[in-house]
Amino acid sequence: MTYLTPTLRERLLALVDAQPVPSFRKAGGAARTTATDRPTSTTLLNIRPAHREDFPELLLIFRKVLAAGDACVLSADTPVAEAYDYWFGAGVDSWVAEMNGRVVGMCRLTANQKGRGSHVAGGSIMVDPNTRRKAVGLALGRHLLLEARKDGFLAMQLNMVVSSNRASLALAEKLGFSIVGTLPRAFAHPWLGPVDAYVMHRFL
Ligand SMILES: CC(C)(COP(=O)(O)OP(=O)(O)OC[C@H]1O[C@@H](n2cnc3c(N)ncnc32)[C@H](O)[C@@H]1OP(=O)(O)O)[C@@H](O)C(=O)NCCC(=O)NCCS
């Protein structure tokens, strides 16, 4: 695990402060908490709303996942401001999973489309590569489904599940999603070349 130095943490948070304040999708969405709300967790796994102070830890995990290049369309050099928007931008609700007080994964919930497509949710999950296969992804996935239902979404759609990403595919199936379409050679895999991607769906 790479730890953040105090200086790096301060610099990242200063960058975050320079971002416009996001407006959130719904007042009833993920409750935004402040640093004082942070649980001093003694529980093994805790899922709670993500807040600004978590961004440096989120960014580390996000960068590791993007650097691997085999799961997500975003490129490894996605700028910090875009990374912040991805997790905290308008219309995004996000949560972190903490294990013994340390952030080990996160998920985000959005509407998949605007307007007449906005009753279908979209979501994504990322888990620290050092903490995989400990049921963190499953817990985040179940949490996403609960939150999406609470928000009134009727279904959830995953727009691009890379066909070679066995972990993601198996997790989605375990969460009740099924493949409703195949996008031929839609994902530029770093060592396999163009591979198919699946659109996966489930009603809530
Ligand atoms: C996909 C991902 C979120 C899974 O997180 P995780 O915490 O390791 O997953 P879990 O331990 O909760 O596993 C839950 C189930 O998913 C499946 N799974 C997870 N990793 C797997 C792997 N490497 N190979 C096959 N199946 C896997 C299994 O069915 C597993 O259940 P089991 O452990 O009882 O067999 C994680 O690998 C990740 O962050 N990948 C990169 C980003 C990504 O692909 N996100 C999903 C698309 S947005």
CSV table of C-alpha atoms and ligand atoms in Angstrom, one decimal:
chain,number,residue,atom,x,y,z
A,1,MET,CA,0.0,0.0,0.0
A,2,THR,CA,1.3,3.4,-0.9
A,3,TYR,CA,0.8,5.9,1.8
A,4,LEU,CA,0.3,9.6,1.3
A,5,THR,CA,2.8,12.0,2.8
A,6,PRO,CA,1.3,14.9,4.7
A,7,THR,CA,2.6,17.3,2.0
A,8,LEU,CA,1.0,15.4,-0.9
A,9,ARG,CA,-2.3,15.1,1.0
A,10,GLU,CA,-2.3,18.9,1.5
A,11,ARG,CA,-1.5,19.6,-2.1
A,12,LEU,CA,-4.3,17.3,-3.3
A,13,LEU,CA,-6.8,18.8,-0.9
A,14,ALA,CA,-5.8,22.3,-2.1
A,15,LEU,CA,-6.5,21.2,-5.7
A,16,VAL,CA,-9.9,19.9,-4.6
A,17,ASP,CA,-10.6,23.3,-2.9
A,18,ALA,CA,-9.9,25.0,-6.3
A,19,GLN,CA,-12.8,23.0,-7.9
A,20,PRO,CA,-16.2,24.4,-8.2
A,21,VAL,CA,-18.6,23.2,-5.5
A,22,PRO,CA,-20.6,20.4,-7.0
A,23,SER,CA,-24.3,20.4,-6.9
A,24,PHE,CA,-25.6,17.0,-5.9
A,25,ARG,CA,-28.4,15.1,-7.7
A,26,LYS,CA,-30.9,14.9,-5.0
A,27,ALA,CA,-31.2,16.3,-1.5
A,28,GLY,CA,-32.1,12.7,-0.5
A,29,GLY,CA,-29.1,11.2,-2.1
A,30,ALA,CA,-25.9,10.2,-0.2
A,31,ALA,CA,-25.7,12.2,2.9
A,32,ARG,CA,-22.5,14.3,2.7
A,33,THR,CA,-20.7,14.1,5.9
A,34,THR,CA,-17.8,16.1,7.3
A,35,ALA,CA,-14.6,14.9,8.7
A,36,THR,CA,-16.1,14.9,12.2
A,37,ASP,CA,-18.7,12.3,11.1
A,38,ARG,CA,-16.0,9.9,10.3
A,39,PRO,CA,-16.4,6.7,12.2
A,40,THR,CA,-13.5,5.8,14.4
A,41,SER,CA,-14.2,2.3,13.1
A,42,THR,CA,-13.4,-0.8,15.0
A,43,THR,CA,-15.5,-2.8,12.7
A,44,LEU,CA,-13.9,-4.8,10.0
A,45,LEU,CA,-15.7,-3.4,7.0
A,46,ASN,CA,-17.7,-0.1,7.0
A,47,ILE,CA,-19.4,1.5,4.1
A,48,ARG,CA,-20.1,5.2,4.4
A,49,PRO,CA,-20.7,8.2,2.1
A,50,ALA,CA,-17.4,9.5,0.6
A,51,HIS,CA,-16.4,13.0,1.4
A,52,ARG,CA,-13.8,15.5,0.2
A,53,GLU,CA,-11.3,14.4,2.8
A,54,ASP,CA,-11.3,10.9,1.3
A,55,PHE,CA,-10.2,12.1,-2.1
A,56,PRO,CA,-6.5,11.5,-1.7
A,57,GLU,CA,-7.1,7.9,-0.8
A,58,LEU,CA,-9.7,7.5,-3.5
A,59,LEU,CA,-7.3,9.0,-6.0
A,60,LEU,CA,-4.6,6.4,-5.1
A,61,ILE,CA,-6.9,3.5,-5.7
A,62,PHE,CA,-8.4,5.1,-8.8
A,63,ARG,CA,-4.9,5.6,-10.3
A,64,LYS,CA,-3.9,1.9,-9.5
A,65,VAL,CA,-7.1,0.7,-11.3
A,66,LEU,CA,-6.5,3.0,-14.3
A,67,ALA,CA,-2.8,2.1,-14.5
A,68,ALA,CA,-3.7,-1.6,-14.8
A,69,GLY,CA,-5.7,-0.5,-17.9
A,70,ASP,CA,-7.8,-3.7,-18.1
A,71,ALA,CA,-11.1,-2.6,-16.5
A,72,CYS,CA,-12.0,1.0,-17.2
A,73,VAL,CA,-12.1,3.2,-20.3
A,74,LEU,CA,-10.5,6.1,-18.5
A,75,SER,CA,-6.8,6.6,-19.2
A,76,ALA,CA,-4.1,6.3,-16.6
A,77,ASP,CA,-3.3,10.0,-16.9
A,78,THR,CA,-6.8,11.3,-16.2
A,79,PRO,CA,-6.2,14.7,-14.6
A,80,VAL,CA,-6.9,15.2,-10.9
A,81,ALA,CA,-9.8,17.5,-11.6
A,82,GLU,CA,-11.5,14.9,-13.8
A,83,ALA,CA,-10.9,12.3,-11.2
A,84,TYR,CA,-12.5,14.5,-8.6
A,85,ASP,CA,-15.5,15.1,-10.8
A,86,TYR,CA,-15.8,11.3,-11.5
A,87,TRP,CA,-16.3,10.7,-7.7
A,88,PHE,CA,-17.8,14.0,-6.5
A,89,GLY,CA,-19.2,15.8,-9.5
A,90,ALA,CA,-22.8,16.9,-10.1
A,91,GLY,CA,-25.2,14.0,-10.1
A,92,VAL,CA,-22.7,11.5,-8.5
A,93,ASP,CA,-23.2,9.9,-5.2
A,94,SER,CA,-20.2,8.0,-3.9
A,95,TRP,CA,-19.3,5.8,-0.9
A,96,VAL,CA,-16.1,4.4,0.5
A,97,ALA,CA,-15.5,1.0,2.1
A,98,GLU,CA,-13.2,1.2,5.1
A,99,MET,CA,-11.4,-1.8,6.5
A,100,ASN,CA,-10.2,-1.1,10.1
A,101,GLY,CA,-10.5,2.6,9.4
A,102,ARG,CA,-8.6,2.5,6.1
A,103,VAL,CA,-10.2,3.2,2.7
A,104,VAL,CA,-9.9,0.1,0.6
A,105,GLY,CA,-12.6,0.6,-2.1
A,106,MET,CA,-15.3,2.9,-3.4
A,107,CYS,CA,-18.4,3.0,-5.5
A,108,ARG,CA,-20.4,5.6,-7.3
A,109,LEU,CA,-24.0,5.9,-8.4
A,110,THR,CA,-25.3,8.1,-11.1
A,111,ALA,CA,-28.3,8.2,-13.5
A,112,ASN,CA,-27.3,6.2,-16.6
A,113,GLN,CA,-29.0,8.8,-18.9
A,114,LYS,CA,-30.7,12.2,-18.5
A,115,GLY,CA,-34.4,12.8,-18.8
A,116,ARG,CA,-36.4,9.8,-20.0
A,117,GLY,CA,-33.5,7.5,-19.3
A,118,SER,CA,-32.9,8.8,-15.8
A,119,HIS,CA,-34.9,6.1,-14.1
A,120,VAL,CA,-32.1,3.7,-14.9
A,121,ALA,CA,-29.0,3.9,-12.6
A,122,GLY,CA,-25.4,3.5,-13.6
A,123,GLY,CA,-22.7,2.5,-11.2
A,124,SER,CA,-19.1,1.5,-10.7
A,125,ILE,CA,-16.9,-0.1,-8.1
A,126,MET,CA,-13.2,-0.1,-7.5
A,127,VAL,CA,-11.3,-2.0,-4.8
A,128,ASP,CA,-7.7,-1.5,-3.9
A,129,PRO,CA,-5.6,-4.2,-5.6
A,130,ASN,CA,-4.0,-5.0,-2.3
A,131,THR,CA,-7.5,-5.8,-0.8
A,132,ARG,CA,-9.1,-7.9,-3.5
A,133,ARG,CA,-11.0,-11.1,-2.8
A,134,LYS,CA,-12.0,-10.1,0.7
A,135,ALA,CA,-15.7,-9.5,-0.3
A,136,VAL,CA,-15.2,-5.7,-0.4
A,137,GLY,CA,-16.5,-5.5,-4.0
A,138,LEU,CA,-19.5,-7.6,-3.1
A,139,ALA,CA,-20.4,-5.4,-0.1
A,140,LEU,CA,-20.0,-2.3,-2.2
A,141,GLY,CA,-22.2,-3.8,-5.0
A,142,ARG,CA,-25.0,-4.8,-2.6
A,143,HIS,CA,-24.8,-1.3,-1.1
A,144,LEU,CA,-25.1,0.3,-4.5
A,145,LEU,CA,-28.2,-1.7,-5.3
A,146,LEU,CA,-29.8,-0.7,-2.0
A,147,GLU,CA,-29.0,3.0,-2.5
A,148,ALA,CA,-30.2,2.9,-6.1
A,149,ARG,CA,-33.5,1.4,-4.9
A,150,LYS,CA,-33.7,4.1,-2.2
A,151,ASP,CA,-33.2,6.8,-4.8
A,152,GLY,CA,-36.1,5.4,-6.8
A,153,PHE,CA,-34.2,4.0,-9.7
A,154,LEU,CA,-36.1,1.1,-11.4
A,155,ALA,CA,-33.1,-0.6,-12.9
A,156,MET,CA,-29.3,-0.5,-13.1
A,157,GLN,CA,-27.2,-0.7,-16.2
A,158,LEU,CA,-23.4,-1.3,-16.5
A,159,ASN,CA,-22.4,0.2,-19.8
A,160,MET,CA,-19.0,-1.4,-20.4
A,161,VAL,CA,-18.0,-4.6,-18.6
A,162,VAL,CA,-14.8,-5.7,-20.3
A,163,SER,CA,-15.3,-9.3,-21.4
A,164,SER,CA,-11.8,-10.3,-20.3
A,165,ASN,CA,-12.3,-8.8,-16.8
A,166,ARG,CA,-13.3,-12.0,-15.0
A,167,ALA,CA,-13.6,-10.3,-11.6
A,168,SER,CA,-15.9,-7.7,-12.8
A,169,LEU,CA,-18.1,-10.1,-14.8
A,170,ALA,CA,-18.3,-12.6,-12.0
A,171,LEU,CA,-19.1,-9.9,-9.5
A,172,ALA,CA,-21.8,-8.4,-11.7
A,173,GLU,CA,-23.4,-11.8,-12.2
A,174,LYS,CA,-23.3,-12.5,-8.5
A,175,LEU,CA,-25.1,-9.2,-8.0
A,176,GLY,CA,-27.9,-10.3,-10.3
A,177,PHE,CA,-26.9,-8.6,-13.5
A,178,SER,CA,-27.1,-10.3,-16.9
A,179,ILE,CA,-25.5,-9.6,-20.2
A,180,VAL,CA,-28.0,-7.8,-22.5
A,181,GLY,CA,-25.7,-6.8,-25.2
A,182,THR,CA,-22.2,-7.2,-26.6
A,183,LEU,CA,-20.2,-4.3,-27.9
A,184,PRO,CA,-17.8,-6.0,-30.4
A,185,ARG,CA,-14.1,-5.1,-29.8
A,186,ALA,CA,-15.2,-1.9,-28.0
A,187,PHE,CA,-12.4,-1.9,-25.4
A,188,ALA,CA,-8.8,-1.3,-26.2
A,189,HIS,CA,-7.2,-3.8,-23.9
A,190,PRO,CA,-3.5,-2.9,-23.1
A,191,TRP,CA,-2.1,-6.4,-24.0
A,192,LEU,CA,-5.0,-8.3,-25.6
A,193,GLY,CA,-5.9,-5.6,-28.1
A,194,PRO,CA,-9.5,-4.7,-28.9
A,195,VAL,CA,-11.9,-7.0,-26.9
A,196,ASP,CA,-15.6,-7.2,-26.5
A,197,ALA,CA,-17.4,-5.3,-23.8
A,198,TYR,CA,-20.8,-6.3,-22.3
A,199,VAL,CA,-23.8,-4.1,-21.4
A,200,MET,CA,-25.2,-5.7,-18.2
A,201,HIS,CA,-28.5,-4.9,-16.7
A,202,ARG,CA,-30.8,-5.8,-13.8
A,203,PHE,CA,-34.1,-4.5,-12.5
A,204,LEU,CA,-34.1,-3.3,-8.9
B,1,LIG,C1,-14.2,-6.2,-9.7
B,1,LIG,C2,-13.7,-5.8,-8.3
B,1,LIG,C3,-14.5,-4.6,-7.8
B,1,LIG,C4,-14.0,-7.0,-7.3
B,1,LIG,O1,-13.6,-6.6,-6.0
B,1,LIG,P1,-13.2,-7.7,-4.9
B,1,LIG,O2,-13.4,-7.0,-3.6
B,1,LIG,O3,-11.9,-8.3,-5.2
B,1,LIG,O4,-14.4,-8.8,-5.1
B,1,LIG,P2,-15.0,-9.7,-3.9
B,1,LIG,O5,-13.9,-10.2,-3.1
B,1,LIG,O6,-16.1,-9.0,-3.2
B,1,LIG,O7,-15.6,-10.9,-4.8
B,1,LIG,C5,-17.0,-11.1,-5.0
B,1,LIG,C6,-17.2,-12.1,-6.1
B,1,LIG,O8,-16.7,-11.6,-7.3
B,1,LIG,C7,-16.1,-12.6,-8.1
B,1,LIG,N1,-14.7,-12.3,-8.2
B,1,LIG,C8,-14.0,-11.3,-7.6
B,1,LIG,N2,-12.7,-11.3,-8.1
B,1,LIG,C9,-12.6,-12.4,-9.0
B,1,LIG,C10,-11.5,-12.9,-9.8
B,1,LIG,N3,-10.3,-12.3,-9.7
B,1,LIG,N4,-11.8,-13.9,-10.6
B,1,LIG,C11,-13.0,-14.5,-10.7
B,1,LIG,N5,-14.1,-14.0,-9.9
B,1,LIG,C12,-13.9,-13.0,-9.1
B,1,LIG,C13,-16.3,-13.9,-7.3
B,1,LIG,O9,-17.6,-14.4,-7.7
B,1,LIG,C14,-16.4,-13.3,-5.9
B,1,LIG,O10,-17.1,-14.2,-5.0
B,1,LIG,P3,-16.2,-15.4,-4.2
B,1,LIG,O11,-15.0,-14.7,-3.6
B,1,LIG,O12,-17.2,-15.9,-3.2
B,1,LIG,O13,-15.8,-16.3,-5.3
B,1,LIG,C15,-12.2,-5.6,-8.3
B,1,LIG,O14,-11.5,-6.7,-8.9
B,1,LIG,C16,-11.8,-4.3,-9.0
B,1,LIG,O15,-11.8,-3.2,-8.4
B,1,LIG,N6,-11.4,-4.4,-10.3
B,1,LIG,C17,-11.0,-3.2,-11.0
B,1,LIG,C18,-12.2,-2.3,-11.3
B,1,LIG,C19,-13.4,-3.0,-11.9
B,1,LIG,O16,-13.2,-3.9,-12.7
B,1,LIG,N7,-14.5,-2.6,-11.5
B,1,LIG,C20,-15.8,-3.2,-11.9
B,1,LIG,C21,-16.3,-2.5,-13.1
B,1,LIG,S1,-16.7,-0.8,-12.7
